[in-house]
Amino acid sequence: VPPWLSTAFLPRRCEVRPGPEFLTRSYLFYTNRLFKALQFYYWDPSCRDPSYSLVIKGKLRLRQASWITRGATEADYHLHKVGIVFHSQKAMREVASWINQTSGEGCRGFLPPGRSWAPGALYEVLSAKTERDCTAALGFAMHELSLVRVERHFQPLLQPQQSGSRLVEELYLGDIHTDWGERLHYRPTGYQRPLQSALHHVHPCPACGIISRADEHHPPVLPARAALPMQLSGSWVSTHCEVRPAVLFLTRYFTFHGSNHTWEGHYYHYSDPLCRQPTFTIYASGHYSQGIPSSKVRGGTELAFKVTQARVTPMDQVTVVMLNSSEPGSCGLAGSWSAGVEQDITPTNGCLALGIKLPHTEYELFKTEQDTQERSLLYIGERPTDGSSPDSPDKRPTSYQAPLIQCAAASEEFSNYISLKYVGRKDANGIQALKPLPVAFLLFIALLFLRWD
């Protein structure tokens, strides 16, 4: 259970939610368990053209460690009021139309047609006192507060003349459902990208100061970022243990070969939120299409990925038993699975027990960026919350997963240093044990020296 939250938390960059929605946030938690949240919405993916702002006030009560998502704390929240401030006549007209058309009797006439925009005016869209709630039309819900995780680690000081490290505190809140129709009642089992403590955040963070000084009447306008061409070639790796809905913990490692548009990916799955207890690994490969600019998510690139081959390595006895119990012909050679031994599942057209189907095409959304230290980042489309696959163009993602960091350019043979295999080590009793290599190495190359509290 995390310590009580009593500070402000901010994002490091413009955020993209399913829809797509572009926003920045500022969440302030008080010692008396009250909170004030600001959400700033934008027309553009750089968060430079504000549309409207929401100011949200309520109360949060931390409960107990989550029974579903290991490492998380469950919480209850109660909203007292939600207000909206429009930043243009266009935004006012559009939001009023949503509310007037889709809300109940109590919200019709929220804003009379033709009403002129009043800069700085605050309009109430939710009030616990009057039991009025007109937020559904906005797709607004604060269920993200029902799942909380606080992480602390130390960031090495970047200047050559400096030694030591600084504390970084991050707040992970529940994920937002990828289906707009489900998000109003969805209870999270995964996380969004973390918010940084206003006091203890990663440096440098140009956006942090801008967002922390903003309010609902003066939304943050983030610095312009140069658009980068899509350069996939090379190797990309997770920067930390990733959590997905339905209690999946994993790290990812991809290599893209631009010369012939082929790719290979390694997915390391674990049973714990620190990625220290491996369950199974998947190696997959295939080819991908030429990218085209996304018409739905500005700044994104649409691609189609075909998976033609896959191999699985079970890493614990539970997974071995599950795979050996699978129906013959549905997942590799029936009854032949053993821990640490890789098996090709291409001849059985995938693995039904793990939800892998071959051959398989996925319609993806990609984006590349540089962080404040000029390292290349790769954002891949967010997986559907319901666990399905984006196997048709209409299921193409409109938001992104946690970014991967480039660990080798196209000319380097980085793949020689990472293996799907686990090295056998003998324990004190002389019994062969499995020791995972990837996690320590992945964290090392990402320059993250973590201390988990």
PDB file of N, CA and C in Angstrom, residues 175-231:
ATOM      1  N   ASP A 175      -5.746   2.182 -16.098  1.00  0.00           N
ATOM      2  CA  ASP A 175      -5.798   2.406 -17.535  1.00  0.00           C
ATOM      3  C   ASP A 175      -7.195   2.833 -17.994  1.00  0.00           C
ATOM      4  N   ILE A 176      -7.240   3.433 -19.182  1.00  0.00           N
ATOM      5  CA  ILE A 176      -8.481   3.884 -19.811  1.00  0.00           C
ATOM      6  C   ILE A 176      -8.869   2.863 -20.872  1.00  0.00           C
ATOM      7  N   HIS A 177     -10.112   2.405 -20.867  1.00  0.00           N
ATOM      8  CA  HIS A 177     -10.547   1.385 -21.825  1.00  0.00           C
ATOM      9  C   HIS A 177     -10.407   1.904 -23.253  1.00  0.00           C
ATOM     10  N   THR A 178      -9.944   1.039 -24.149  1.00  0.00           N
ATOM     11  CA  THR A 178      -9.745   1.457 -25.540  1.00  0.00           C
ATOM     12  C   THR A 178     -11.054   1.619 -26.297  1.00  0.00           C
ATOM     13  N   ASP A 179     -12.135   1.042 -25.792  1.00  0.00           N
ATOM     14  CA  ASP A 179     -13.456   1.187 -26.413  1.00  0.00           C
ATOM     15  C   ASP A 179     -14.204   2.311 -25.705  1.00  0.00           C
ATOM     16  N   TRP A 180     -14.511   3.370 -26.449  1.00  0.00           N
ATOM     17  CA  TRP A 180     -15.168   4.549 -25.864  1.00  0.00           C
ATOM     18  C   TRP A 180     -16.443   4.164 -25.123  1.00  0.00           C
ATOM     19  N   GLY A 181     -17.213   3.226 -25.660  1.00  0.00           N
ATOM     20  CA  GLY A 181     -18.477   2.839 -25.042  1.00  0.00           C
ATOM     21  C   GLY A 181     -18.317   2.108 -23.724  1.00  0.00           C
ATOM     22  N   GLU A 182     -17.113   1.573 -23.462  1.00  0.00           N
ATOM     23  CA  GLU A 182     -16.878   0.809 -22.239  1.00  0.00           C
ATOM     24  C   GLU A 182     -16.216   1.629 -21.134  1.00  0.00           C
ATOM     25  N   ARG A 183     -15.652   2.757 -21.471  1.00  0.00           N
ATOM     26  CA  ARG A 183     -14.788   3.451 -20.511  1.00  0.00           C
ATOM     27  C   ARG A 183     -15.545   4.026 -19.317  1.00  0.00           C
ATOM     28  N   LEU A 184     -16.854   4.271 -19.465  1.00  0.00           N
ATOM     29  CA  LEU A 184     -17.604   4.887 -18.373  1.00  0.00           C
ATOM     30  C   LEU A 184     -17.813   3.949 -17.198  1.00  0.00           C
ATOM     31  N   HIS A 185     -17.811   2.637 -17.446  1.00  0.00           N
ATOM     32  CA  HIS A 185     -18.009   1.714 -16.322  1.00  0.00           C
ATOM     33  C   HIS A 185     -16.862   0.721 -16.157  1.00  0.00           C
ATOM     34  N   TYR A 186     -15.794   0.870 -16.922  1.00  0.00           N
ATOM     35  CA  TYR A 186     -14.652  -0.047 -16.843  1.00  0.00           C
ATOM     36  C   TYR A 186     -13.850   0.176 -15.565  1.00  0.00           C
ATOM     37  N   ARG A 187     -13.539  -0.912 -14.887  1.00  0.00           N
ATOM     38  CA  ARG A 187     -12.672  -0.846 -13.703  1.00  0.00           C
ATOM     39  C   ARG A 187     -11.280  -1.322 -14.089  1.00  0.00           C
ATOM     40  N   PRO A 188     -10.266  -0.490 -13.930  1.00  0.00           N
ATOM     41  CA  PRO A 188      -8.938  -0.779 -14.480  1.00  0.00           C
ATOM     42  C   PRO A 188      -8.275  -2.004 -13.853  1.00  0.00           C
ATOM     43  N   THR A 189      -7.472  -2.698 -14.677  1.00  0.00           N
ATOM     44  CA  THR A 189      -6.589  -3.765 -14.188  1.00  0.00           C
ATOM     45  C   THR A 189      -5.151  -3.521 -14.661  1.00  0.00           C
ATOM     46  N   GLY A 190      -4.950  -2.463 -15.450  1.00  0.00           N
ATOM     47  CA  GLY A 190      -3.613  -2.067 -15.888  1.00  0.00           C
ATOM     48  C   GLY A 190      -3.410  -0.597 -15.570  1.00  0.00           C
ATOM     49  N   TYR A 191      -2.364   0.005 -16.172  1.00  0.00           N
ATOM     50  CA  TYR A 191      -2.012   1.387 -15.846  1.00  0.00           C
ATOM     51  C   TYR A 191      -1.885   2.248 -17.096  1.00  0.00           C
ATOM     52  N   GLN A 192      -2.032   3.559 -16.889  1.00  0.00           N
ATOM     53  CA  GLN A 192      -1.620   4.545 -17.879  1.00  0.00           C
ATOM     54  C   GLN A 192      -0.126   4.811 -17.695  1.00  0.00           C
ATOM     55  N   ARG A 193       0.399   5.668 -18.577  1.00  0.00           N
ATOM     56  CA  ARG A 193       1.770   6.129 -18.382  1.00  0.00           C
ATOM     57  C   ARG A 193       1.843   6.881 -17.056  1.00  0.00           C
ATOM     58  N   PRO A 194       2.953   6.762 -16.308  1.00  0.00           N
ATOM     59  CA  PRO A 194       2.997   7.350 -14.976  1.00  0.00           C
ATOM     60  C   PRO A 194       3.049   8.866 -14.986  1.00  0.00           C
ATOM     61  N   LEU A 195       2.503   9.447 -13.923  1.00  0.00           N
ATOM     62  CA  LEU A 195       2.646  10.874 -13.658  1.00  0.00           C
ATOM     63  C   LEU A 195       3.849  11.068 -12.751  1.00  0.00           C
ATOM     64  N   GLN A 196       4.556  12.174 -12.928  1.00  0.00           N
ATOM     65  CA  GLN A 196       5.753  12.475 -12.151  1.00  0.00           C
ATOM     66  C   GLN A 196       5.400  13.385 -10.973  1.00  0.00           C
ATOM     67  N   SER A 197       6.032  13.136  -9.845  1.00  0.00           N
ATOM     68  CA  SER A 197       5.879  14.050  -8.717  1.00  0.00           C
ATOM     69  C   SER A 197       6.425  15.421  -9.094  1.00  0.00           C
ATOM     70  N   ALA A 198       5.690  16.466  -8.729  1.00  0.00           N
ATOM     71  CA  ALA A 198       6.161  17.823  -9.015  1.00  0.00           C
ATOM     72  C   ALA A 198       7.461  18.120  -8.271  1.00  0.00           C
ATOM     73  N   LEU A 199       7.670  17.452  -7.139  1.00  0.00           N
ATOM     74  CA  LEU A 199       8.879  17.676  -6.343  1.00  0.00           C
ATOM     75  C   LEU A 199      10.020  16.760  -6.763  1.00  0.00           C
ATOM     76  N   HIS A 200       9.694  15.504  -7.081  1.00  0.00           N
ATOM     77  CA  HIS A 200      10.726  14.497  -7.375  1.00  0.00           C
ATOM     78  C   HIS A 200      10.449  13.884  -8.737  1.00  0.00           C
ATOM     79  N   HIS A 201      10.862  14.586  -9.800  1.00  0.00           N
ATOM     80  CA  HIS A 201      10.589  14.097 -11.147  1.00  0.00           C
ATOM     81  C   HIS A 201      11.887  13.898 -11.921  1.00  0.00           C
ATOM     82  N   VAL A 202      11.758  13.220 -13.045  1.00  0.00           N
ATOM     83  CA  VAL A 202      12.901  12.987 -13.918  1.00  0.00           C
ATOM     84  C   VAL A 202      13.369  14.319 -14.489  1.00  0.00           C
ATOM     85  N   HIS A 203      14.680  14.503 -14.555  1.00  0.00           N
ATOM     86  CA  HIS A 203      15.267  15.709 -15.144  1.00  0.00           C
ATOM     87  C   HIS A 203      16.010  15.337 -16.420  1.00  0.00           C
ATOM     88  N   PRO A 204      15.991  16.207 -17.432  1.00  0.00           N
ATOM     89  CA  PRO A 204      15.199  17.439 -17.509  1.00  0.00           C
ATOM     90  C   PRO A 204      13.750  17.124 -17.861  1.00  0.00           C
ATOM     91  N   CYS A 205      12.850  18.051 -17.534  1.00  0.00           N
ATOM     92  CA  CYS A 205      11.425  17.882 -17.821  1.00  0.00           C
ATOM     93  C   CYS A 205      10.837  19.248 -18.159  1.00  0.00           C
ATOM     94  N   PRO A 206      11.025  19.707 -19.404  1.00  0.00           N
ATOM     95  CA  PRO A 206      10.523  21.037 -19.782  1.00  0.00           C
ATOM     96  C   PRO A 206       9.021  21.204 -19.570  1.00  0.00           C
ATOM     97  N   ALA A 207       8.264  20.115 -19.767  1.00  0.00           N
ATOM     98  CA  ALA A 207       6.806  20.222 -19.646  1.00  0.00           C
ATOM     99  C   ALA A 207       6.352  20.347 -18.202  1.00  0.00           C
ATOM    100  N   CYS A 208       7.126  19.816 -17.256  1.00  0.00           N
ATOM    101  CA  CYS A 208       6.680  19.753 -15.858  1.00  0.00           C
ATOM    102  C   CYS A 208       6.390  21.141 -15.295  1.00  0.00           C
ATOM    103  N   GLY A 209       7.325  22.071 -15.484  1.00  0.00           N
ATOM    104  CA  GLY A 209       7.122  23.415 -14.950  1.00  0.00           C
ATOM    105  C   GLY A 209       5.951  24.123 -15.604  1.00  0.00           C
ATOM    106  N   ILE A 210       5.801  23.943 -16.911  1.00  0.00           N
ATOM    107  CA  ILE A 210       4.703  24.590 -17.632  1.00  0.00           C
ATOM    108  C   ILE A 210       3.356  24.091 -17.134  1.00  0.00           C
ATOM    109  N   ILE A 211       3.237  22.770 -16.953  1.00  0.00           N
ATOM    110  CA  ILE A 211       1.967  22.190 -16.508  1.00  0.00           C
ATOM    111  C   ILE A 211       1.677  22.554 -15.054  1.00  0.00           C
ATOM    112  N   SER A 212       2.703  22.571 -14.214  1.00  0.00           N
ATOM    113  CA  SER A 212       2.493  22.849 -12.791  1.00  0.00           C
ATOM    114  C   SER A 212       2.023  24.282 -12.562  1.00  0.00           C
ATOM    115  N   ARG A 213       2.380  25.201 -13.454  1.00  0.00           N
ATOM    116  CA  ARG A 213       1.983  26.606 -13.293  1.00  0.00           C
ATOM    117  C   ARG A 213       0.623  26.905 -13.922  1.00  0.00           C
ATOM    118  N   ALA A 214       0.040  25.959 -14.621  1.00  0.00           N
ATOM    119  CA  ALA A 214      -1.206  26.190 -15.345  1.00  0.00           C
ATOM    120  C   ALA A 214      -2.410  26.071 -14.407  1.00  0.00           C
ATOM    121  N   ASP A 215      -3.529  26.623 -14.849  1.00  0.00           N
ATOM    122  CA  ASP A 215      -4.799  26.400 -14.170  1.00  0.00           C
ATOM    123  C   ASP A 215      -5.881  26.270 -15.230  1.00  0.00           C
ATOM    124  N   GLU A 216      -7.135  26.061 -14.791  1.00  0.00           N
ATOM    125  CA  GLU A 216      -8.197  25.803 -15.758  1.00  0.00           C
ATOM    126  C   GLU A 216      -8.438  26.975 -16.710  1.00  0.00           C
ATOM    127  N   HIS A 217      -8.061  28.188 -16.295  1.00  0.00           N
ATOM    128  CA  HIS A 217      -8.239  29.360 -17.154  1.00  0.00           C
ATOM    129  C   HIS A 217      -7.028  29.615 -18.046  1.00  0.00           C
ATOM    130  N   HIS A 218      -5.893  29.048 -17.666  1.00  0.00           N
ATOM    131  CA  HIS A 218      -4.652  29.243 -18.420  1.00  0.00           C
ATOM    132  C   HIS A 218      -4.015  27.870 -18.663  1.00  0.00           C
ATOM    133  N   PRO A 219      -4.507  27.140 -19.657  1.00  0.00           N
ATOM    134  CA  PRO A 219      -3.999  25.787 -19.913  1.00  0.00           C
ATOM    135  C   PRO A 219      -2.543  25.820 -20.374  1.00  0.00           C
ATOM    136  N   PRO A 220      -1.795  24.769 -20.084  1.00  0.00           N
ATOM    137  CA  PRO A 220      -0.399  24.731 -20.527  1.00  0.00           C
ATOM    138  C   PRO A 220      -0.304  24.593 -22.036  1.00  0.00           C
ATOM    139  N   VAL A 221       0.616  25.304 -22.620  1.00  0.00           N
ATOM    140  CA  VAL A 221       0.941  25.159 -24.045  1.00  0.00           C
ATOM    141  C   VAL A 221       2.375  24.645 -24.097  1.00  0.00           C
ATOM    142  N   LEU A 222       2.545  23.407 -24.537  1.00  0.00           N
ATOM    143  CA  LEU A 222       3.851  22.759 -24.456  1.00  0.00           C
ATOM    144  C   LEU A 222       4.758  23.226 -25.588  1.00  0.00           C
ATOM    145  N   PRO A 223       6.075  23.117 -25.390  1.00  0.00           N
ATOM    146  CA  PRO A 223       7.025  23.547 -26.432  1.00  0.00           C
ATOM    147  C   PRO A 223       6.820  22.741 -27.712  1.00  0.00           C
ATOM    148  N   ALA A 224       7.071  23.399 -28.836  1.00  0.00           N
ATOM    149  CA  ALA A 224       6.951  22.725 -30.134  1.00  0.00           C
ATOM    150  C   ALA A 224       8.016  21.635 -30.235  1.00  0.00           C
ATOM    151  N   ARG A 225       7.604  20.512 -30.828  1.00  0.00           N
ATOM    152  CA  ARG A 225       8.535  19.402 -31.027  1.00  0.00           C
ATOM    153  C   ARG A 225       8.654  19.146 -32.521  1.00  0.00           C
ATOM    154  N   ALA A 226       9.878  18.931 -32.955  1.00  0.00           N
ATOM    155  CA  ALA A 226      10.105  18.662 -34.375  1.00  0.00           C
ATOM    156  C   ALA A 226       9.542  17.291 -34.730  1.00  0.00           C
ATOM    157  N   ALA A 227       8.813  17.223 -35.840  1.00  0.00           N
ATOM    158  CA  ALA A 227       8.273  15.940 -36.296  1.00  0.00           C
ATOM    159  C   ALA A 227       9.404  15.085 -36.832  1.00  0.00           C
ATOM    160  N   LEU A 228       9.452  13.825 -36.395  1.00  0.00           N
ATOM    161  CA  LEU A 228      10.506  12.920 -36.822  1.00  0.00           C
ATOM    162  C   LEU A 228       9.975  11.961 -37.876  1.00  0.00           C
ATOM    163  N   PRO A 229      10.765  11.683 -38.910  1.00  0.00           N
ATOM    164  CA  PRO A 229      10.345  10.675 -39.877  1.00  0.00           C
ATOM    165  C   PRO A 229      10.349   9.291 -39.213  1.00  0.00           C
ATOM    166  N   MET A 230       9.507   8.408 -39.708  1.00  0.00           N
ATOM    167  CA  MET A 230       9.428   7.070 -39.146  1.00  0.00           C
ATOM    168  C   MET A 230      10.650   6.258 -39.563  1.00  0.00           C
ATOM    169  N   GLN A 231      11.561   6.024 -38.628  1.00  0.00           N
ATOM    170  CA  GLN A 231      12.760   5.232 -38.872  1.00  0.00           C
ATOM    171  C   GLN A 231      12.725   4.021 -37.943  1.00  0.00           C
TER     172      GLN A 231
END
